[in-house]
């Protein structure tokens, strides 16, 4: 079955075409016929985050260009009806609504033009499947790895931070999530405070790693600065006895620390060594809370698999903290699955495979015009709510 997938939930425009076969019980394999991605990250860098109306404008510009490229790559002519895709999958949430609408409207027009059904896809389900896509011998062929259920999914990105229980395929239970900022958003905001670029995650992570390996000392700095740098950042909600997170207070704590440091040093520019030190402390704090809560979720649900997905799953320090904590625990047999490089962030391939699996369940939109953008779309509603 050929699926054309469209992703526009945030600042990446993606169009993929896959040819998939099989089922989750017998094994799914697929060939990537086209996989196009246009990132707007550069354009949003001056805002230190994604600016919704700019994202919308850029998606509208990029979609027809990527479609043409994708069809060319897939060797399909858009007006050659015999080789059109069998269905179109489109992200309908969660995400930025103005951005989501661009993909939905584009998908609706194509579905009408080609007379093919539409499949609305949850972006977070896409991130889950990103972690189980396995490339076969560097070809365009992939298969989906088996998940040993129950599984826990830790979904960490610029817009989301959540723990989901997956009891069996498609059966989700929301266990907890951030009560304010997403962890990726906090990385982006802290990077901006430190005078670094956007997206902040990869930059902070690189500086933090440099601080860990360089073992910097501050002998030339004032005693007040050394004392301030030694004071640990908070680990918000670490002992809240639930599976929720908070990153807003941590971000504010970094801001106050930066202000005090600037006062002590009587400068507006942070020295590179201080930037590295703060990046390290911030990443340590994030890793501590994410790993502790993930371990709690795994233990309380006796999960056999942990799936980590979303842009922040590219962070090897956070992944290692989770792996280390898990290997020291009673749940050390839990298998950890993370996306391959290039599949951690937003992409349309994950929407294509999520769409294929939903199509197998007959979950096509009843009315093509009825698909709506849902900025806060959930995988499942909270138990008892
Ligand atoms: O999943 P994604 O591409 O888009 C959303 O759906 O939000 O995630 C983007 C986020 C950004 O906040 C970015 O700073 C963060 O992922 N990110 C990282 C790393 N690479 C990307 N955060 C921490 N460490 C990284 N290595
Ligand atoms: Zn995402």
PDB file of N, CA, C and O in Angstrom, residues 186-187 190-191 193-194 204 208 212 226-239 246-261 274-289:
ATOM      1  N   UNK A 186      12.603  24.372  26.998  1.00  0.00           N
ATOM      2  CA  UNK A 186      13.504  24.889  28.038  1.00  0.00           C
ATOM      3  C   UNK A 186      14.943  24.942  27.519  1.00  0.00           C
ATOM      4  O   UNK A 186      15.661  25.918  27.754  1.00  0.00           O
ATOM      5  N   UNK A 187      15.360  23.900  26.780  1.00  0.00           N
ATOM      6  CA  UNK A 187      16.707  23.931  26.164  1.00  0.00           C
ATOM      7  C   UNK A 187      16.818  25.156  25.247  1.00  0.00           C
ATOM      8  O   UNK A 187      17.820  25.866  25.252  1.00  0.00           O
ATOM      9  N   UNK A 190      16.887  28.444  27.400  1.00  0.00           N
ATOM     10  CA  UNK A 190      18.155  28.601  28.133  1.00  0.00           C
ATOM     11  C   UNK A 190      19.278  28.972  27.145  1.00  0.00           C
ATOM     12  O   UNK A 190      20.118  29.823  27.436  1.00  0.00           O
ATOM     13  N   UNK A 191      19.242  28.362  25.969  1.00  0.00           N
ATOM     14  CA  UNK A 191      20.267  28.701  24.958  1.00  0.00           C
ATOM     15  C   UNK A 191      20.179  30.181  24.603  1.00  0.00           C
ATOM     16  O   UNK A 191      21.192  30.866  24.463  1.00  0.00           O
ATOM     17  N   UNK A 193      19.026  32.579  26.553  1.00  0.00           N
ATOM     18  CA  UNK A 193      19.533  33.359  27.695  1.00  0.00           C
ATOM     19  C   UNK A 193      21.059  33.393  27.726  1.00  0.00           C
ATOM     20  O   UNK A 193      21.661  34.359  28.165  1.00  0.00           O
ATOM     21  N   UNK A 194      21.658  32.290  27.273  1.00  0.00           N
ATOM     22  CA  UNK A 194      23.121  32.215  27.297  1.00  0.00           C
ATOM     23  C   UNK A 194      23.743  32.882  26.067  1.00  0.00           C
ATOM     24  O   UNK A 194      24.958  32.873  25.891  1.00  0.00           O
ATOM     25  N   UNK A 204      23.451  23.419  23.549  1.00  0.00           N
ATOM     26  CA  UNK A 204      23.639  23.243  24.999  1.00  0.00           C
ATOM     27  C   UNK A 204      24.330  21.909  25.267  1.00  0.00           C
ATOM     28  O   UNK A 204      25.254  21.803  26.076  1.00  0.00           O
ATOM     29  N   UNK A 208      27.764  21.367  27.199  1.00  0.00           N
ATOM     30  CA  UNK A 208      27.736  20.596  28.449  1.00  0.00           C
ATOM     31  C   UNK A 208      28.771  19.471  28.389  1.00  0.00           C
ATOM     32  O   UNK A 208      29.494  19.218  29.358  1.00  0.00           O
ATOM     33  N   UNK A 212      32.078  18.753  30.755  1.00  0.00           N
ATOM     34  CA  UNK A 212      32.334  17.486  31.458  1.00  0.00           C
ATOM     35  C   UNK A 212      33.716  16.941  31.140  1.00  0.00           C
ATOM     36  O   UNK A 212      34.373  16.366  32.004  1.00  0.00           O
ATOM     37  N   UNK A 226      32.704  31.503  42.137  1.00  0.00           N
ATOM     38  CA  UNK A 226      32.920  30.068  42.348  1.00  0.00           C
ATOM     39  C   UNK A 226      31.790  29.498  43.213  1.00  0.00           C
ATOM     40  O   UNK A 226      31.226  28.440  42.926  1.00  0.00           O
ATOM     41  N   UNK A 227      31.421  30.263  44.252  1.00  0.00           N
ATOM     42  CA  UNK A 227      30.365  29.816  45.159  1.00  0.00           C
ATOM     43  C   UNK A 227      29.021  29.728  44.400  1.00  0.00           C
ATOM     44  O   UNK A 227      28.269  28.763  44.551  1.00  0.00           O
ATOM     45  N   UNK A 228      28.763  30.715  43.598  1.00  0.00           N
ATOM     46  CA  UNK A 228      27.501  30.755  42.851  1.00  0.00           C
ATOM     47  C   UNK A 228      27.417  29.602  41.864  1.00  0.00           C
ATOM     48  O   UNK A 228      26.386  28.935  41.738  1.00  0.00           O
ATOM     49  N   UNK A 229      28.514  29.348  41.151  1.00  0.00           N
ATOM     50  CA  UNK A 229      28.505  28.266  40.165  1.00  0.00           C
ATOM     51  C   UNK A 229      28.356  26.898  40.832  1.00  0.00           C
ATOM     52  O   UNK A 229      27.796  25.966  40.256  1.00  0.00           O
ATOM     53  N   UNK A 230      28.848  26.798  42.052  1.00  0.00           N
ATOM     54  CA  UNK A 230      28.790  25.505  42.752  1.00  0.00           C
ATOM     55  C   UNK A 230      27.387  25.206  43.269  1.00  0.00           C
ATOM     56  O   UNK A 230      27.068  24.063  43.606  1.00  0.00           O
ATOM     57  N   UNK A 231      26.555  26.244  43.373  1.00  0.00           N
ATOM     58  CA  UNK A 231      25.200  26.047  43.911  1.00  0.00           C
ATOM     59  C   UNK A 231      24.340  25.319  42.868  1.00  0.00           C
ATOM     60  O   UNK A 231      24.173  25.804  41.747  1.00  0.00           O
ATOM     61  N   UNK A 232      23.817  24.119  43.203  1.00  0.00           N
ATOM     62  CA  UNK A 232      23.104  23.361  42.168  1.00  0.00           C
ATOM     63  C   UNK A 232      21.789  24.005  41.758  1.00  0.00           C
ATOM     64  O   UNK A 232      21.141  24.690  42.553  1.00  0.00           O
ATOM     65  N   UNK A 233      21.411  23.763  40.531  1.00  0.00           N
ATOM     66  CA  UNK A 233      20.100  24.209  40.044  1.00  0.00           C
ATOM     67  C   UNK A 233      19.019  23.294  40.625  1.00  0.00           C
ATOM     68  O   UNK A 233      19.312  22.149  40.985  1.00  0.00           O
ATOM     69  N   UNK A 234      17.768  23.762  40.695  1.00  0.00           N
ATOM     70  CA  UNK A 234      16.708  22.905  41.243  1.00  0.00           C
ATOM     71  C   UNK A 234      16.384  21.729  40.314  1.00  0.00           C
ATOM     72  O   UNK A 234      16.684  21.775  39.121  1.00  0.00           O
ATOM     73  N   UNK A 235      15.785  20.687  40.888  1.00  0.00           N
ATOM     74  CA  UNK A 235      15.272  19.544  40.112  1.00  0.00           C
ATOM     75  C   UNK A 235      13.757  19.574  40.296  1.00  0.00           C
ATOM     76  O   UNK A 235      13.208  18.835  41.130  1.00  0.00           O
ATOM     77  N   UNK A 236      13.031  20.433  39.564  1.00  0.00           N
ATOM     78  CA  UNK A 236      11.604  20.626  39.853  1.00  0.00           C
ATOM     79  C   UNK A 236      10.791  19.337  39.774  1.00  0.00           C
ATOM     80  O   UNK A 236      10.975  18.529  38.877  1.00  0.00           O
ATOM     81  N   UNK A 237       9.942  19.167  40.775  1.00  0.00           N
ATOM     82  CA  UNK A 237       8.984  18.049  40.871  1.00  0.00           C
ATOM     83  C   UNK A 237       9.651  16.675  40.990  1.00  0.00           C
ATOM     84  O   UNK A 237       8.978  15.653  40.817  1.00  0.00           O
ATOM     85  N   UNK A 238      10.940  16.659  41.309  1.00  0.00           N
ATOM     86  CA  UNK A 238      11.623  15.361  41.427  1.00  0.00           C
ATOM     87  C   UNK A 238      10.942  14.473  42.474  1.00  0.00           C
ATOM     88  O   UNK A 238      10.853  13.262  42.313  1.00  0.00           O
ATOM     89  N   UNK A 239      10.464  15.104  43.548  1.00  0.00           N
ATOM     90  CA  UNK A 239       9.843  14.309  44.626  1.00  0.00           C
ATOM     91  C   UNK A 239       8.342  14.553  44.706  1.00  0.00           C
ATOM     92  O   UNK A 239       7.759  14.542  45.778  1.00  0.00           O
ATOM     93  N   UNK A 246       8.137  19.709  35.468  1.00  0.00           N
ATOM     94  CA  UNK A 246       8.050  21.158  35.319  1.00  0.00           C
ATOM     95  C   UNK A 246       9.433  21.655  34.911  1.00  0.00           C
ATOM     96  O   UNK A 246      10.437  21.263  35.510  1.00  0.00           O
ATOM     97  N   UNK A 247       9.485  22.466  33.878  1.00  0.00           N
ATOM     98  CA  UNK A 247      10.791  22.991  33.444  1.00  0.00           C
ATOM     99  C   UNK A 247      10.859  24.505  33.483  1.00  0.00           C
ATOM    100  O   UNK A 247      11.915  25.080  33.256  1.00  0.00           O
ATOM    101  N   UNK A 248       9.726  25.133  33.807  1.00  0.00           N
ATOM    102  CA  UNK A 248       9.705  26.586  33.783  1.00  0.00           C
ATOM    103  C   UNK A 248      10.540  27.182  34.930  1.00  0.00           C
ATOM    104  O   UNK A 248      11.300  28.129  34.740  1.00  0.00           O
ATOM    105  N   UNK A 249      10.412  26.583  36.125  1.00  0.00           N
ATOM    106  CA  UNK A 249      11.165  27.075  37.288  1.00  0.00           C
ATOM    107  C   UNK A 249      12.668  26.876  37.109  1.00  0.00           C
ATOM    108  O   UNK A 249      13.475  27.715  37.527  1.00  0.00           O
ATOM    109  N   UNK A 250      13.022  25.779  36.462  1.00  0.00           N
ATOM    110  CA  UNK A 250      14.437  25.490  36.212  1.00  0.00           C
ATOM    111  C   UNK A 250      15.026  26.562  35.284  1.00  0.00           C
ATOM    112  O   UNK A 250      16.111  27.101  35.527  1.00  0.00           O
ATOM    113  N   UNK A 251      14.253  26.877  34.259  1.00  0.00           N
ATOM    114  CA  UNK A 251      14.664  27.906  33.294  1.00  0.00           C
ATOM    115  C   UNK A 251      14.832  29.267  34.002  1.00  0.00           C
ATOM    116  O   UNK A 251      15.818  29.975  33.797  1.00  0.00           O
ATOM    117  N   UNK A 252      13.897  29.582  34.908  1.00  0.00           N
ATOM    118  CA  UNK A 252      13.980  30.857  35.632  1.00  0.00           C
ATOM    119  C   UNK A 252      15.195  30.856  36.572  1.00  0.00           C
ATOM    120  O   UNK A 252      15.860  31.887  36.732  1.00  0.00           O
ATOM    121  N   UNK A 253      15.477  29.702  37.172  1.00  0.00           N
ATOM    122  CA  UNK A 253      16.649  29.611  38.056  1.00  0.00           C
ATOM    123  C   UNK A 253      17.929  29.889  37.269  1.00  0.00           C
ATOM    124  O   UNK A 253      18.848  30.552  37.773  1.00  0.00           O
ATOM    125  N   UNK A 254      17.978  29.409  36.025  1.00  0.00           N
ATOM    126  CA  UNK A 254      19.161  29.687  35.179  1.00  0.00           C
ATOM    127  C   UNK A 254      19.231  31.192  34.906  1.00  0.00           C
ATOM    128  O   UNK A 254      20.304  31.798  34.993  1.00  0.00           O
ATOM    129  N   UNK A 255      18.076  31.785  34.642  1.00  0.00           N
ATOM    130  CA  UNK A 255      18.039  33.221  34.344  1.00  0.00           C
ATOM    131  C   UNK A 255      18.594  34.041  35.513  1.00  0.00           C
ATOM    132  O   UNK A 255      19.432  34.936  35.333  1.00  0.00           O
ATOM    133  N   UNK A 256      18.151  33.703  36.754  1.00  0.00           N
ATOM    134  CA  UNK A 256      18.648  34.434  37.937  1.00  0.00           C
ATOM    135  C   UNK A 256      20.142  34.239  38.117  1.00  0.00           C
ATOM    136  O   UNK A 256      20.867  35.158  38.461  1.00  0.00           O
ATOM    137  N   UNK A 257      20.583  33.015  37.864  1.00  0.00           N
ATOM    138  CA  UNK A 257      22.006  32.737  38.015  1.00  0.00           C
ATOM    139  C   UNK A 257      22.816  33.569  37.010  1.00  0.00           C
ATOM    140  O   UNK A 257      23.850  34.142  37.352  1.00  0.00           O
ATOM    141  N   UNK A 258      22.320  33.654  35.801  1.00  0.00           N
ATOM    142  CA  UNK A 258      23.019  34.437  34.769  1.00  0.00           C
ATOM    143  C   UNK A 258      23.093  35.908  35.203  1.00  0.00           C
ATOM    144  O   UNK A 258      24.147  36.544  35.102  1.00  0.00           O
ATOM    145  N   UNK A 259      21.976  36.425  35.725  1.00  0.00           N
ATOM    146  CA  UNK A 259      21.946  37.836  36.150  1.00  0.00           C
ATOM    147  C   UNK A 259      22.975  38.085  37.244  1.00  0.00           C
ATOM    148  O   UNK A 259      23.706  39.078  37.217  1.00  0.00           O
ATOM    149  N   UNK A 260      23.017  37.175  38.227  1.00  0.00           N
ATOM    150  CA  UNK A 260      23.979  37.347  39.346  1.00  0.00           C
ATOM    151  C   UNK A 260      25.416  37.275  38.854  1.00  0.00           C
ATOM    152  O   UNK A 260      26.264  38.048  39.287  1.00  0.00           O
ATOM    153  N   UNK A 261      25.662  36.336  37.938  1.00  0.00           N
ATOM    154  CA  UNK A 261      27.031  36.184  37.408  1.00  0.00           C
ATOM    155  C   UNK A 261      27.451  37.464  36.671  1.00  0.00           C
ATOM    156  O   UNK A 261      28.566  37.963  36.843  1.00  0.00           O
ATOM    157  N   UNK A 274      31.866  29.986  31.587  1.00  0.00           N
ATOM    158  CA  UNK A 274      30.634  30.045  32.391  1.00  0.00           C
ATOM    159  C   UNK A 274      29.453  29.505  31.574  1.00  0.00           C
ATOM    160  O   UNK A 274      28.611  28.769  32.098  1.00  0.00           O
ATOM    161  N   UNK A 275      29.422  29.824  30.293  1.00  0.00           N
ATOM    162  CA  UNK A 275      28.361  29.269  29.426  1.00  0.00           C
ATOM    163  C   UNK A 275      28.402  27.742  29.472  1.00  0.00           C
ATOM    164  O   UNK A 275      27.375  27.083  29.623  1.00  0.00           O
ATOM    165  N   UNK A 276      29.608  27.198  29.355  1.00  0.00           N
ATOM    166  CA  UNK A 276      29.758  25.731  29.363  1.00  0.00           C
ATOM    167  C   UNK A 276      29.268  25.145  30.672  1.00  0.00           C
ATOM    168  O   UNK A 276      28.569  24.146  30.712  1.00  0.00           O
ATOM    169  N   UNK A 277      29.653  25.822  31.791  1.00  0.00           N
ATOM    170  CA  UNK A 277      29.300  25.331  33.119  1.00  0.00           C
ATOM    171  C   UNK A 277      27.781  25.341  33.327  1.00  0.00           C
ATOM    172  O   UNK A 277      27.192  24.384  33.844  1.00  0.00           O
ATOM    173  N   UNK A 278      27.138  26.426  32.894  1.00  0.00           N
ATOM    174  CA  UNK A 278      25.685  26.530  33.061  1.00  0.00           C
ATOM    175  C   UNK A 278      24.961  25.522  32.160  1.00  0.00           C
ATOM    176  O   UNK A 278      23.950  24.941  32.550  1.00  0.00           O
ATOM    177  N   UNK A 279      25.478  25.331  30.947  1.00  0.00           N
ATOM    178  CA  UNK A 279      24.877  24.335  30.038  1.00  0.00           C
ATOM    179  C   UNK A 279      24.928  22.957  30.692  1.00  0.00           C
ATOM    180  O   UNK A 279      23.957  22.195  30.678  1.00  0.00           O
ATOM    181  N   UNK A 280      26.046  22.656  31.315  1.00  0.00           N
ATOM    182  CA  UNK A 280      26.216  21.353  31.963  1.00  0.00           C
ATOM    183  C   UNK A 280      25.246  21.176  33.126  1.00  0.00           C
ATOM    184  O   UNK A 280      24.574  20.154  33.252  1.00  0.00           O
ATOM    185  N   UNK A 281      25.168  22.214  33.973  1.00  0.00           N
ATOM    186  CA  UNK A 281      24.271  22.128  35.125  1.00  0.00           C
ATOM    187  C   UNK A 281      22.827  21.964  34.685  1.00  0.00           C
ATOM    188  O   UNK A 281      22.059  21.206  35.278  1.00  0.00           O
ATOM    189  N   UNK A 282      22.453  22.723  33.642  1.00  0.00           N
ATOM    190  CA  UNK A 282      21.076  22.658  33.168  1.00  0.00           C
ATOM    191  C   UNK A 282      20.777  21.260  32.614  1.00  0.00           C
ATOM    192  O   UNK A 282      19.750  20.655  32.923  1.00  0.00           O
ATOM    193  N   UNK A 283      21.689  20.735  31.803  1.00  0.00           N
ATOM    194  CA  UNK A 283      21.462  19.415  31.215  1.00  0.00           C
ATOM    195  C   UNK A 283      21.422  18.334  32.297  1.00  0.00           C
ATOM    196  O   UNK A 283      20.606  17.411  32.248  1.00  0.00           O
ATOM    197  N   UNK A 284      22.280  18.476  33.310  1.00  0.00           N
ATOM    198  CA  UNK A 284      22.277  17.525  34.441  1.00  0.00           C
ATOM    199  C   UNK A 284      20.907  17.515  35.123  1.00  0.00           C
ATOM    200  O   UNK A 284      20.373  16.456  35.450  1.00  0.00           O
ATOM    201  N   UNK A 285      20.363  18.733  35.355  1.00  0.00           N
ATOM    202  CA  UNK A 285      19.075  18.841  36.056  1.00  0.00           C
ATOM    203  C   UNK A 285      17.973  18.175  35.228  1.00  0.00           C
ATOM    204  O   UNK A 285      17.146  17.420  35.759  1.00  0.00           O
ATOM    205  N   UNK A 286      17.969  18.442  33.911  1.00  0.00           N
ATOM    206  CA  UNK A 286      16.955  17.826  33.027  1.00  0.00           C
ATOM    207  C   UNK A 286      17.093  16.303  33.048  1.00  0.00           C
ATOM    208  O   UNK A 286      16.092  15.576  33.157  1.00  0.00           O
ATOM    209  N   UNK A 287      18.333  15.825  32.929  1.00  0.00           N
ATOM    210  CA  UNK A 287      18.568  14.376  32.884  1.00  0.00           C
ATOM    211  C   UNK A 287      18.118  13.719  34.189  1.00  0.00           C
ATOM    212  O   UNK A 287      17.533  12.630  34.183  1.00  0.00           O
ATOM    213  N   UNK A 288      18.370  14.376  35.323  1.00  0.00           N
ATOM    214  CA  UNK A 288      17.982  13.803  36.621  1.00  0.00           C
ATOM    215  C   UNK A 288      16.471  13.594  36.716  1.00  0.00           C
ATOM    216  O   UNK A 288      16.010  12.527  37.107  1.00  0.00           O
ATOM    217  N   UNK A 289      15.698  14.630  36.374  1.00  0.00           N
ATOM    218  CA  UNK A 289      14.244  14.481  36.521  1.00  0.00           C
ATOM    219  C   UNK A 289      13.674  13.533  35.461  1.00  0.00           C
ATOM    220  O   UNK A 289      12.817  12.690  35.784  1.00  0.00           O
TER     221      UNK A 289
END
